[in-house]
Amino acid sequence: MRRIPVWADVVLIPLINLLLAVFVSGLVVLYIGESPVKAMRVLLQGSIGSAYAWGYTLYYATNFIFTGLAVAVAFHARLFNIGGEGQAGLGGLGVALVMMAWDWPHWALALPAGIIASALFGAAWAAIPAWLQAKRGSHIVITTIMFNFIASALLVYLLVNHLKLPGSMSPETPPFPPGAHLPTAHEILAWVGVKFPKSPPVNIALLLALLAAFAVWVLIWRSRLGYEIRAFGHSEEAARYGGIAPVRIIMLTMLISGALAGMMAVNAVQGEAERLVLDSVQGAGFVGIAVALMGRSHPVGVILAAILFGMLYQGGVELEFEMPAISREMIVVIQALVILFTGALDNMVRLPVSRLFHRRGRGGGRAGAGGNG
Amino acid sequence: MSFMQTLLGAGAAVAVSAASALAEPAIIYDLGGKFDKSFNEAAYRGAERWKKETGENYREVELQNDAQREQALRRFAEAGANPIVTVGFAFASTLEKVAPDYPDTKFVIVDMVVNQPNVRSVVFKEHEGSYLVGMLGAMKSKTGKLGFVGGMDIPLIRRFACGYVQGVKAVNPDAVVFQNMTGTTPAAWNDPVKGAELAKAQIAQGADVIYHAAGGTGRGVLQAAADAGVYGIGVDSNQNYMFPGHVLTSMLKRVDNAVHDAFRDGPGMSTGLVVLGLKEGGVDYAYDEYNKDLITPEMKAKVDEARQKIIDGEIVVHDYMSDNSCPVK
C-alpha cells in the first residue's frame, strides 16, 4: 500500500472511522426510540464533562493503555496476542497474592511489589503460548485465546475454593490491607493543593501507564531488542539471515506483552477494587486489541485511543444511569460498533483515503515518511 | 491550570445540582438482570408499586459485571439518591466499603447483613417458604422423587434446598430429592440453558416435581419441566403464570415488599437488621387461578396447617445458614 501522510494515518482515518461508528450508533439509538443527540450529550458530559467524569474516564483509559501497549508490542513482531484478558486476569491474581501475603506498611513498598507481581504473573501466562509458537509453531492467536478460557476457569476455581473468606458467599478475596492502598488522584492532587473529587478511582497507576508507554517507545525505536523485534516482524527470513534468533524474539516479545497486560491489575485490582473479584479485567484485554489497532501500535496512538475508549466506557455507564431505555445490552452494541469501525473495518476507509492522497500527491503533495506499519 | 479550573467548575456545578435535586430513591439490580422473572423482577415490581402509589420517580441500573458495583453505588450516592437499594448478597463487601463515605445516605441490602450505621439489611427466612412448597411437591409427586436446581452454590441457596427437603420429608419420609447447583459464580443466576439441562437430567432419573432457586436460570428449569409434562416450582416472584398447569406453585419471597418499604420510608428510614419470615409475610407459597386446579383441597388444608404451625412456632424449620449443615438429605 502506498504511503500517506502521518497526520492522515494517525488522525484523519481514525476520525472518519469514529464518525461512521457514531453515525451508525445514532441510527441504532434512533431505532429504539431515543434521541441520539441526547445520548451523545450524556455520553460526552458523562465522560469528559466534569472532574468526576474525567476521573472515571482516565481510570478506564489506564486499563486500556496497559492492554493496548501489550497488543502493540506483540504486533511489532507480527504476533497477534489476543490473550490480554487472561494475562491481565492472572496479573490480578499475582497482585492479590502479594497484597494478602503481608500487612503492607506503605504504598511506596506495595506499589513496586504489585508491579512486579502483576508483570511476572502476566508474563508467565503469556510464556506458554509463546513457547508453543516459538518451538512448536502452534498459532499464537489460537493458543492465547484458549488461554483466556483457562485463566478464567483457574480464577473461578481459586476464588471459589481457596481465596474467598470462609463463610462468605461472594467469590472474592478479602480486602487488601490498608497499606496496599494506592494514592488516588484525589490524594495526589491534594498534595499540591488542587481539589479533585474523592470517589473516582483514577490513581497513581495512570502515571505508571504513561511511563510504560514511554518505555515501550524506547524499547521499540531506540533499543537493539526493539530493532530486532521490528526486523523479525517485517520479515522473519531476513531477520534470521541477519542473525536474529526467532525463538528468542518470540519469547521476549510475548513476555513483555504479557507483563504489560498483567500490569493492568495494578490499576484495576490494587488501585480500584482493592480486592480480587471475578472478572476484574472487564473485557479490557479485548479492548486493548482495538486500542492498538486504532493507535497504529505507536505508544502515543495507544494513549489517545485508550482515552477514547475510556470515554466510551465511562460514557456508556452514564448512559445506563441517565437513559434507562438504553439497556446494558445496547451499550455493548454501541461499543462494539466503534470497535468494528475502528478496528475491523479500518481498511474500508483507509483504501479510499490513501487513493485520494495518492491522486493529489501527484500534484506535488508531500509524501509522509512516517508510519510504522 | 485554567483547564483544571474549568473542570473543577463543571464538577462543582454537578455537585450543586445533585444536592438541590429531590432525593429520589435508587435501585441497583444484580447480574441476573431486571427481567429475570424471579428475584430481580420481584424487586422491580416493588419499585414500580411505589411509583404507582406515589407518582414519584426512582432511578435504576442493571450491572454488567461484578467490577461495576462500586461505581454504580458511588454514582447514585454522588447524585444524591436516597435511599439506595442494592438487590443481592453480592453487594455486601462493596457496600461495606462505600457506605461510610456517604454517612447521610441510607442504603438497603437484600439477602445479606452489612453492619454499618446507615445500612438496612433485609434477610428472609427462605427455609420456611421452601418447606411449604416442599410439602406440596411431595404430595403431588407420584414417583416419590423430586428435584432441586439451585443457582450459585452458596449457603443462601442451600438454605432454600434444606427447607425444601425438610418439607418433602415431612410428607413422605421415603422420598428422594435430587439436588444440583448451576455453578459457583454469579453467572449461574442467568444460565437458563444449563438450568434446563439439569432439570432434564433429574427428570430422567424419575423426578416429577422440580423446585428451582436460581433466578433467571429457573426459566430453563420450568420450561424443561413443562416440556416433559412434570411439575416445576417457581421462586421469589409468583411464576405460576409462566407455564399454566405445569408450575405447581411458587415460593414467594417478598423482595418487592423490602424494596417498596424502603422507598416508602425514604431518607429517614430505620436501619439495622430486618428478618422477614412466614410470620412477617416475607415468604409464602403462591396459590392463584393458574395453579388452583393442581392443588387439591386436601393438599391445601395440609399445607395451610403446617403454615400456621410454623407461624405459631410449633414447627421449627432448620435454617441451613445457622450451622452450615442440613439434617436431611
XYZ file of C-alpha atoms in Angstrom:
702
model
C 0.000 0.000 0.000
C 1.241 3.471 -0.789
C 2.338 5.771 1.996
C 0.025 8.505 3.170
C 0.933 11.490 5.391
C 1.382 10.685 9.061
C -1.355 13.027 10.166
C -3.819 11.312 7.882
C -2.704 7.932 9.173
C -2.963 8.669 12.874
C -5.651 11.375 12.978
C -7.786 11.579 9.844
C -8.557 7.926 9.302
C -9.387 7.122 12.935
C -11.555 10.236 12.990
C -13.510 9.180 9.911
C -13.898 5.698 11.397
C -15.139 7.181 14.622
C -17.653 9.440 12.910
C -19.001 6.486 10.954
C -19.355 4.495 14.169
C -21.098 7.407 15.890
C -23.433 7.745 12.929
C -24.428 4.086 12.922
C -24.766 4.074 16.721
C -27.032 7.095 16.364
C -29.230 5.122 13.979
C -29.422 2.294 16.498
C -30.410 4.706 19.271
C -32.984 6.263 16.968
C -34.342 2.820 16.169
C -35.161 2.090 19.808
C -36.974 5.399 20.028
C -34.478 7.524 21.919
C -32.860 10.768 20.895
C -29.345 10.212 19.531
C -28.475 13.838 20.271
C -29.371 13.432 23.908
C -27.489 10.127 24.060
C -24.422 11.782 22.583
C -24.667 14.641 25.052
C -24.986 12.260 28.016
C -22.069 10.263 26.713
C -19.801 13.299 26.338
C -20.888 15.037 29.509
C -20.622 11.816 31.451
C -17.132 11.076 30.207
C -15.412 14.475 29.950
C -17.909 16.984 31.300
C -16.649 17.186 34.866
C -13.683 16.325 37.025
C -15.660 13.367 38.345
C -16.249 12.157 34.787
C -12.584 12.584 33.860
C -11.656 10.626 36.955
C -13.508 7.583 35.704
C -12.577 8.051 32.051
C -8.893 8.156 32.922
C -9.276 5.159 35.196
C -10.665 3.105 32.321
C -8.095 4.617 29.960
C -5.300 3.431 32.268
C -6.530 -0.136 31.865
C -6.660 0.243 28.109
C -3.193 1.805 27.876
C -1.703 -1.283 29.513
C -3.601 -3.796 27.414
C -3.200 -1.662 24.271
C 0.565 -1.493 24.748
C 0.626 -5.230 25.306
C -1.032 -5.865 21.957
C 1.069 -3.167 20.246
C 4.413 -4.616 21.353
C 3.441 -8.033 20.081
C 2.200 -6.516 16.810
C 5.671 -5.209 16.066
C 6.889 -8.796 15.931
C 3.780 -9.753 13.897
C 2.472 -11.684 16.856
C -1.238 -11.275 17.466
C -1.575 -11.539 21.236
C -5.285 -11.706 21.934
C -4.689 -13.212 25.355
C -4.593 -9.879 27.158
C -7.763 -10.774 29.014
C -6.237 -13.856 30.587
C -2.838 -12.267 31.178
C -4.444 -9.309 32.951
C -6.587 -11.697 34.991
C -3.524 -13.598 36.095
C -1.816 -10.281 36.836
C -4.704 -9.626 39.194
C -4.083 -12.952 40.861
C -0.418 -12.036 41.325
C -1.321 -8.690 42.871
C -3.881 -10.296 45.170
C -1.499 -12.988 46.392
C 1.249 -10.489 47.141
C -1.039 -7.935 48.776
C -2.626 -10.509 51.051
C 0.682 -12.128 51.947
C 1.860 -9.278 54.121
C 0.427 -6.344 56.054
C 1.969 -3.692 53.820
C 3.158 -0.664 55.790
C 3.126 1.865 52.963
C 2.073 2.146 49.357
C 5.603 3.082 48.317
C 6.520 -0.527 49.072
C 3.246 -2.057 47.933
C 3.321 -0.367 44.528
C 6.613 -1.874 43.290
C 5.565 -5.205 44.748
C 2.273 -5.016 42.896
C 4.017 -4.063 39.658
C 6.483 -6.928 39.892
C 3.857 -9.482 40.872
C 1.383 -8.494 38.178
C 4.067 -8.322 35.488
C 5.501 -11.696 36.462
C 2.123 -13.437 36.511
C 1.038 -11.813 33.258
C 4.322 -12.716 31.584
C 4.157 -16.272 32.878
C 0.699 -16.691 31.393
C 1.968 -15.414 28.036
C 5.083 -17.583 28.206
C 3.336 -20.865 27.492
C 1.635 -19.778 24.237
C 4.879 -18.032 23.298
C 6.896 -21.182 23.805
C 4.338 -23.210 21.870
C 4.589 -20.715 19.000
C 8.356 -20.472 19.056
C 9.136 -24.158 19.410
C 6.131 -25.979 18.047
C 4.620 -23.487 15.619
C 1.219 -23.582 17.336
C -0.504 -20.445 16.190
C -0.370 -17.730 18.819
C -3.903 -16.485 18.057
C -5.372 -19.872 18.861
C -3.268 -20.540 21.931
C -3.639 -17.103 23.515
C -7.401 -17.058 23.141
C -7.639 -20.547 24.570
C -5.523 -19.435 27.478
C -8.138 -16.781 28.224
C -10.619 -19.533 28.974
C -8.121 -21.443 31.046
C -7.304 -18.278 33.014
C -10.971 -17.608 33.633
C -11.579 -21.159 34.831
C -8.457 -21.068 37.009
C -9.512 -17.806 38.642
C -13.019 -19.112 39.316
C -11.560 -22.233 40.882
C -9.111 -20.331 43.069
C -11.596 -17.674 44.147
C -14.380 -20.112 44.917
C -12.310 -22.785 46.611
C -9.265 -21.108 48.114
C -9.155 -17.331 48.136
C -12.576 -16.269 49.347
C -13.245 -15.723 53.023
C -14.648 -18.808 54.716
C -18.399 -18.316 55.117
C -18.536 -15.527 52.564
C -20.913 -16.083 49.687
C -19.231 -13.901 47.077
C -16.297 -15.372 45.171
C -13.849 -12.602 46.005
C -10.798 -12.180 48.207
C -10.981 -10.254 51.467
C -9.998 -6.574 51.129
C -6.261 -5.898 50.929
C -4.600 -4.331 53.994
C -4.854 -0.517 54.177
C -1.133 -0.149 53.460
C -1.658 -1.602 49.991
C -3.934 1.297 49.062
C -2.524 3.288 46.136
C -2.844 7.077 46.177
C -5.807 8.182 44.096
C -5.904 11.339 42.019
C -7.819 12.927 44.893
C -4.939 12.285 47.272
C -2.126 13.071 44.820
C -3.656 16.380 43.757
C -4.339 17.274 47.391
C -0.547 17.206 47.980
C -0.193 20.082 45.546
C -3.289 21.809 46.816
C -5.642 21.000 43.926
C -9.095 19.729 44.738
C -10.320 16.651 42.894
C -13.427 14.599 43.693
C -12.831 11.741 46.080
C -14.787 8.928 44.514
C -13.272 8.409 41.026
C -10.806 5.541 41.125
C -8.109 7.067 38.890
C -4.868 6.574 40.744
C -1.106 6.578 40.521
C -1.246 3.672 38.089
C -2.101 6.235 35.391
C 1.405 7.661 35.736
C 2.762 4.129 35.630
C 0.843 3.567 32.382
C 2.333 6.701 30.834
C 5.802 5.608 31.947
C 5.159 2.199 30.424
C 4.146 3.878 27.149
C 7.398 5.829 27.118
C 9.353 2.681 27.926
C 7.675 0.880 25.030
C 8.645 3.713 22.695
C 12.276 3.490 23.860
C 12.196 -0.269 23.540
C 10.737 -0.415 20.042
C 12.511 2.504 18.375
C 15.589 3.181 20.477
C 16.894 -0.185 21.548
C 18.624 -3.067 19.893
C 15.971 -5.504 21.003
C 13.304 -3.252 19.526
C 15.135 -3.206 16.237
C 15.292 -6.968 16.272
C 11.605 -7.203 17.108
C 10.678 -4.937 14.228
C 13.042 -6.693 11.843
C 11.544 -10.014 12.832
C 8.065 -8.598 12.343
C 8.795 -7.300 8.873
C 10.451 -10.427 7.620
C 11.298 -13.486 9.626
C 13.552 -14.802 6.862
C 15.545 -11.598 6.626
C 15.808 -11.368 10.395
C 17.059 -14.923 10.597
C 19.585 -14.184 7.850
C 20.667 -11.145 9.867
C 21.476 -13.343 12.830
C 18.323 -12.758 14.877
C 17.091 -15.842 16.712
C 13.315 -16.243 16.167
C 12.766 -18.252 19.346
C 14.397 -15.569 21.461
C 12.431 -12.756 19.806
C 9.089 -14.538 20.108
C 9.704 -15.386 23.738
C 10.942 -11.930 24.740
C 8.216 -10.085 22.860
C 5.464 -12.191 24.347
C 6.918 -11.946 27.854
C 6.988 -8.149 27.585
C 3.494 -8.171 26.115
C 2.146 -10.402 28.870
C 3.842 -8.330 31.549
C 2.248 -5.143 30.211
C -1.189 -6.759 30.149
C -0.662 -8.111 33.651
C 0.280 -4.694 34.988
C -3.253 -3.565 34.275
C -4.061 -5.245 37.589
C -2.080 -2.580 39.447
C -4.770 -0.157 38.341
C -7.879 -2.323 38.441
C -7.202 -4.700 41.318
C -4.819 -2.846 43.609
C -5.891 0.681 42.714
C -9.642 0.378 42.373
C -11.237 -2.764 43.810
C -8.576 -3.343 46.499
C -9.536 -6.982 46.409
C -9.718 -9.585 43.657
C -13.203 -10.115 42.254
C -14.362 -12.318 39.419
C -13.942 -10.739 36.005
C -11.692 -7.982 37.289
C -10.493 -7.339 33.721
C -13.948 -6.320 32.442
C -13.076 -7.019 28.818
C -10.143 -4.607 28.779
C -7.947 -7.306 27.281
C -10.065 -7.333 24.146
C -10.495 -3.584 24.055
C -6.682 -3.454 24.034
C -6.719 -5.023 20.580
C -8.926 -2.248 19.239
C -6.812 0.333 21.039
C -3.597 -0.984 19.497
C -5.179 -1.152 16.030
C -6.553 2.333 16.294
C -3.308 3.672 17.763
C -1.341 2.074 14.931
C 0.795 0.285 17.515
C 2.501 3.522 18.482
C 2.540 4.393 22.216
C 1.171 7.895 21.591
C -1.594 6.499 19.418
C -2.312 3.871 22.054
C -2.655 6.528 24.762
C -5.044 8.586 22.637
C -7.102 5.566 21.616
C -7.181 4.384 25.226
C -8.594 7.727 26.336
C -11.216 7.477 23.599
C -12.241 4.025 24.734
C -12.152 5.206 28.324
C -14.659 7.865 27.314
C -16.804 5.231 25.644
C -16.766 3.012 28.695
C -17.450 5.759 31.185
C -19.946 7.455 28.873
C -21.627 4.100 28.378
C -22.037 3.672 32.122
C -23.515 7.168 32.327
C -25.936 6.295 29.534
C -27.145 3.384 31.617
C -27.804 5.709 34.531
C -29.304 8.622 32.648
C -31.235 6.846 29.912
C -32.540 3.562 31.306
C -34.304 2.876 27.993
C -30.858 2.214 26.558
C -30.266 -1.138 28.207
C -26.908 -2.609 29.121
C -27.033 -4.760 26.000
C -27.474 -1.644 23.841
C -24.380 -0.070 25.362
C -22.379 -3.127 24.379
C -23.758 -2.798 20.848
C -22.609 0.821 20.633
C -19.154 -0.012 21.989
C -18.927 -2.920 19.591
C -19.801 -0.659 16.654
C -16.888 1.617 17.493
C -14.552 -1.363 17.729
C -15.937 -2.723 14.471
C -15.379 0.508 12.570
C -12.033 1.485 14.059
C -10.561 -1.974 14.216
C -12.047 -4.452 11.833
C -13.275 -2.140 9.085
C -10.187 0.061 9.136
C -9.260 -0.687 5.538
C -12.710 0.278 4.330
C -11.760 3.888 4.959
C -8.011 3.541 4.554
C -8.027 2.456 0.918
C -10.201 5.269 -0.465
C -8.349 7.834 1.635
C -4.936 6.651 0.521
C -6.101 6.646 -3.115
C -7.304 10.166 -2.650
C -3.950 11.212 -1.266
C -2.122 9.401 -3.987
C -4.090 11.216 -6.677
C -3.466 14.552 -5.007
C 0.119 13.564 -4.228
C 0.970 13.570 -7.945
C 0.055 17.222 -7.937
C 3.062 17.966 -5.724
C 1.840 16.954 -2.254
C 4.380 15.744 0.245
C 4.554 12.021 0.814
C 4.776 11.221 4.505
C 7.812 9.364 5.675
C 6.402 8.161 8.967
C 4.101 5.356 9.833
C 5.348 2.198 11.280
C 3.197 -0.433 9.661
C -4.270 25.334 35.377
C -7.179 27.130 33.772
C -8.148 23.867 32.133
C -8.218 22.260 35.548
C -10.347 25.100 36.863
C -12.848 24.638 34.082
C -13.060 21.014 35.024
C -13.461 21.757 38.691
C -16.071 24.387 37.940
C -18.048 21.859 35.963
C -17.630 19.348 38.754
C -18.866 21.840 41.317
C -21.879 22.640 39.147
C -22.743 18.970 39.013
C -22.362 18.659 42.769
C -24.641 21.647 43.397
C -27.330 20.416 41.042
C -27.150 16.985 42.673
C -27.604 18.444 46.137
C -30.522 20.621 45.141
C -32.312 17.818 43.324
C -35.028 15.987 45.211
C -33.754 12.875 46.912
C -35.004 10.240 44.520
C -34.606 6.661 45.667
C -32.487 4.356 43.532
C -32.240 0.635 42.975
C -29.345 -1.430 41.642
C -30.205 -4.837 40.242
C -27.846 -7.757 40.361
C -26.350 -9.664 37.457
C -29.451 -11.782 36.799
C -30.946 -8.705 35.157
C -34.062 -6.719 35.908
C -36.374 -9.016 33.968
C -35.238 -12.388 35.286
C -38.892 -13.235 36.089
C -37.710 -14.073 39.577
C -35.527 -12.370 42.178
C -34.629 -9.086 40.477
C -38.031 -8.784 38.888
C -39.639 -9.014 42.313
C -37.521 -6.035 43.351
C -38.536 -4.213 40.188
C -42.213 -4.817 40.922
C -41.799 -3.380 44.407
C -40.248 -0.243 42.982
C -42.977 0.056 40.381
C -45.679 -0.373 43.011
C -44.189 2.502 44.996
C -44.050 4.591 41.835
C -47.706 3.930 41.113
C -48.748 4.762 44.656
C -46.803 7.979 44.966
C -46.440 9.095 41.355
C -42.798 9.810 42.053
C -39.812 8.617 40.095
C -36.915 6.446 41.041
C -33.586 5.676 39.418
C -32.305 2.257 38.495
C -29.423 0.485 36.863
C -28.568 -3.045 35.795
C -25.000 -4.187 36.267
C -22.906 -5.725 33.533
C -20.316 -7.340 35.757
C -19.049 -7.686 39.300
C -16.488 -4.941 38.973
C -19.149 -2.276 38.359
C -20.778 -2.482 41.766
C -18.716 0.228 43.387
C -19.098 2.696 40.547
C -22.860 2.193 40.491
C -23.177 2.733 44.235
C -20.984 5.824 44.223
C -22.681 7.216 41.147
C -26.089 7.152 42.803
C -24.771 8.380 46.139
C -22.975 11.300 44.446
C -26.132 12.151 42.526
C -27.985 12.478 45.809
C -30.179 9.395 45.505
C -31.539 8.365 48.872
C -32.209 5.638 49.858
C -30.239 3.336 47.573
C -31.420 -0.276 47.433
C -28.969 -2.983 46.386
C -30.602 -6.226 45.372
C -28.450 -9.201 46.247
C -25.872 -10.513 48.694
C -23.021 -9.821 46.290
C -23.149 -6.116 47.120
C -22.101 -6.745 50.714
C -18.346 -6.156 50.513
C -18.741 -3.141 48.226
C -21.372 -1.610 50.475
C -19.156 -2.213 53.487
C -16.553 -0.042 51.754
C -18.788 2.638 50.218
C -21.423 3.241 52.921
C -19.054 5.011 55.389
C -18.155 7.558 52.670
C -21.774 8.735 52.468
C -22.999 8.895 56.064
C -26.088 10.942 55.111
C -27.274 8.424 52.527
C -29.312 5.392 53.548
C -28.568 2.064 51.901
C -30.532 -1.169 51.816
C -29.101 -4.587 51.079
C -31.249 -7.631 50.439
C -30.135 -11.147 51.454
C -27.040 -10.144 53.410
C -26.096 -8.327 56.593
C -23.871 -5.259 56.439
C -23.058 -3.729 59.796
C -22.930 -0.025 59.029
C -24.995 2.644 60.795
C -26.632 3.828 57.562
C -27.492 0.401 56.133
C -30.698 -1.579 56.475
C -30.116 -5.285 55.928
C -33.154 -7.283 54.854
C -32.922 -11.054 55.069
C -35.628 -13.636 54.517
C -36.415 -16.990 56.104
C -36.392 -18.781 52.770
C -36.302 -22.138 54.546
C -39.848 -21.592 55.850
C -41.353 -20.863 52.452
C -39.328 -23.659 50.875
C -40.666 -26.079 53.488
C -44.239 -25.356 52.378
C -43.552 -25.825 48.664
C -41.622 -28.983 49.543
C -44.722 -30.370 51.220
C -46.871 -29.539 48.198
C -44.291 -31.108 45.902
C -44.156 -34.319 47.904
C -47.952 -34.580 47.960
C -48.090 -34.085 44.194
C -45.233 -36.399 43.275
C -46.239 -39.850 42.049
C -42.724 -41.248 41.801
C -41.592 -40.132 45.235
C -38.632 -38.498 43.513
C -38.218 -34.741 43.463
C -35.632 -32.328 42.159
C -33.992 -29.112 43.273
C -31.968 -26.852 40.965
C -30.021 -24.099 42.698
C -28.311 -21.123 41.103
C -24.945 -20.295 42.553
C -23.688 -22.774 45.123
C -23.729 -20.617 48.244
C -25.079 -21.096 51.771
C -28.096 -18.922 50.944
C -29.241 -21.299 48.209
C -28.514 -24.330 50.349
C -30.910 -22.776 52.829
C -33.649 -22.992 50.167
C -32.689 -26.584 49.416
C -32.601 -27.620 53.054
C -36.012 -26.132 53.824
C -37.434 -27.809 50.728
C -36.105 -31.242 51.633
C -37.455 -30.900 55.175
C -40.901 -30.135 53.754
C -40.698 -33.091 51.374
C -39.669 -35.497 54.145
C -42.398 -34.203 56.444
C -44.935 -35.561 53.958
C -43.076 -38.565 52.628
C -40.045 -39.699 54.667
C -39.033 -42.127 51.908
C -38.938 -39.526 49.166
C -35.690 -38.890 47.282
C -34.593 -35.357 46.414
C -32.026 -34.834 43.654
C -30.082 -31.622 44.182
C -27.989 -29.775 41.622
C -26.358 -26.372 41.586
C -25.888 -24.485 38.331
C -22.482 -23.019 39.087
C -20.152 -21.319 41.505
C -20.126 -17.807 40.076
C -22.792 -15.110 39.659
C -23.143 -16.203 36.028
C -25.146 -19.114 37.450
C -28.069 -16.738 38.021
C -28.626 -16.240 34.333
C -27.995 -19.523 32.552
C -31.392 -20.961 31.549
C -29.797 -23.443 29.154
C -27.858 -25.132 31.913
C -30.892 -24.933 34.179
C -32.883 -26.877 31.601
C -30.106 -29.463 31.243
C -30.001 -30.073 34.987
C -33.783 -30.348 35.149
C -33.824 -32.824 32.252
C -31.200 -34.948 33.986
C -33.315 -35.026 37.149
C -36.449 -35.870 35.161
C -34.550 -38.715 33.506
C -33.857 -40.083 36.980
C -37.557 -40.072 37.750
C -38.161 -36.665 39.313
C -41.654 -35.350 38.624
C -41.563 -32.161 40.720
C -38.625 -29.778 40.433
C -38.095 -26.685 42.558
C -35.624 -24.053 41.430
C -33.897 -21.302 43.378
C -31.827 -19.968 40.542
C -33.120 -16.565 39.409
C -33.060 -16.240 35.624
C -31.677 -19.769 35.280
C -35.012 -21.031 36.591
C -36.775 -20.150 33.343
C -34.983 -23.104 31.800
C -35.897 -25.358 34.717
C -39.601 -24.543 34.491
C -39.513 -24.865 30.713
C -37.893 -28.296 30.869
C -40.416 -29.458 33.469
C -43.325 -28.207 31.355
C -41.890 -29.820 28.201
C -41.562 -33.169 29.966
C -45.085 -32.951 31.368
C -43.976 -32.817 35.005
C -44.246 -30.020 37.549
C -41.925 -27.126 38.301
C -41.972 -24.913 41.353
C -41.132 -21.247 40.905
C -39.232 -18.973 43.241
C -39.093 -15.382 44.524
C -41.751 -13.982 42.169
C -45.057 -15.732 41.503
C -44.118 -17.797 38.446
C -47.334 -19.814 38.248
C -48.441 -17.971 35.115
C -45.353 -18.883 33.105
C -46.403 -22.424 32.223
C -50.006 -22.762 33.449
C -50.746 -26.288 34.541
C -47.074 -27.126 34.905
C -45.987 -24.783 37.658
C -47.259 -26.406 40.847
C -46.684 -23.313 42.958
C -44.065 -20.672 43.642
C -42.113 -19.915 46.772
C -42.832 -16.228 47.181
C -40.033 -14.175 48.622
C -41.345 -10.679 49.034
C -38.311 -8.785 47.826
C -40.887 -6.418 46.348
C -42.057 -5.555 49.861
C -38.498 -4.934 51.002
C -37.912 -2.509 48.121
C -41.328 -0.899 48.403
C -40.995 -0.319 52.134
C -37.524 1.169 51.776
C -38.731 3.571 49.099
C -41.787 4.441 51.195
C -39.712 5.101 54.317
C -37.438 7.397 52.331
C -34.249 9.032 53.595
C -35.477 8.926 57.191
C -35.844 5.156 57.263
C -34.698 2.964 60.100
C -31.529 0.967 59.661
C -30.301 -2.306 61.077
C -31.350 -5.890 60.566
C -34.815 -6.814 59.281
C -35.725 -10.516 59.190
C -38.807 -11.467 57.195
C -40.264 -14.945 57.646
C -43.654 -16.562 57.179
C -44.962 -14.713 60.212
C -43.934 -11.322 58.860
C -45.334 -12.074 55.411
C -41.829 -12.146 53.959
C -42.174 -15.605 52.407
C -45.145 -17.747 51.389
C -46.378 -20.171 48.748
C -48.391 -18.957 45.757
C -51.977 -20.039 45.170
C -53.847 -18.381 42.304
C -56.002 -19.094 39.263
C -53.097 -20.729 37.435
C -52.461 -23.488 39.944
C -55.774 -23.899 41.796
C -56.565 -26.970 39.711
C -53.227 -28.537 40.591
C -53.597 -28.219 44.332
C -56.418 -30.284 45.786
C -58.341 -29.055 48.844
C -56.688 -31.786 50.949
C -53.234 -30.653 49.875
C -54.097 -27.069 50.626
C -55.556 -27.907 54.033
C -52.455 -29.833 54.975
C -50.010 -27.185 53.896
C -52.025 -24.389 55.478
C -51.981 -26.309 58.733
C -48.194 -26.551 58.593
C -48.035 -22.892 57.640
C -49.942 -21.946 60.774
C -47.757 -24.203 62.896
C -44.612 -22.523 61.614
C -46.098 -19.122 62.368
C -47.042 -20.295 65.852
C -43.603 -21.774 66.365
C -44.852 -25.366 66.700
C -42.786 -26.389 63.676
C -39.270 -25.045 63.527
C -37.695 -25.377 60.101
C -33.957 -25.843 60.343
C -32.001 -22.934 58.870
C -29.008 -24.179 56.886
C -27.107 -20.958 57.477
C -27.361 -21.273 61.260
C -24.813 -24.089 61.310
C -23.951 -24.671 57.630
C -25.422 -28.133 57.644
C -28.703 -29.775 56.847
C -30.217 -32.543 58.992
C -31.888 -34.236 55.999
C -30.705 -35.067 52.521
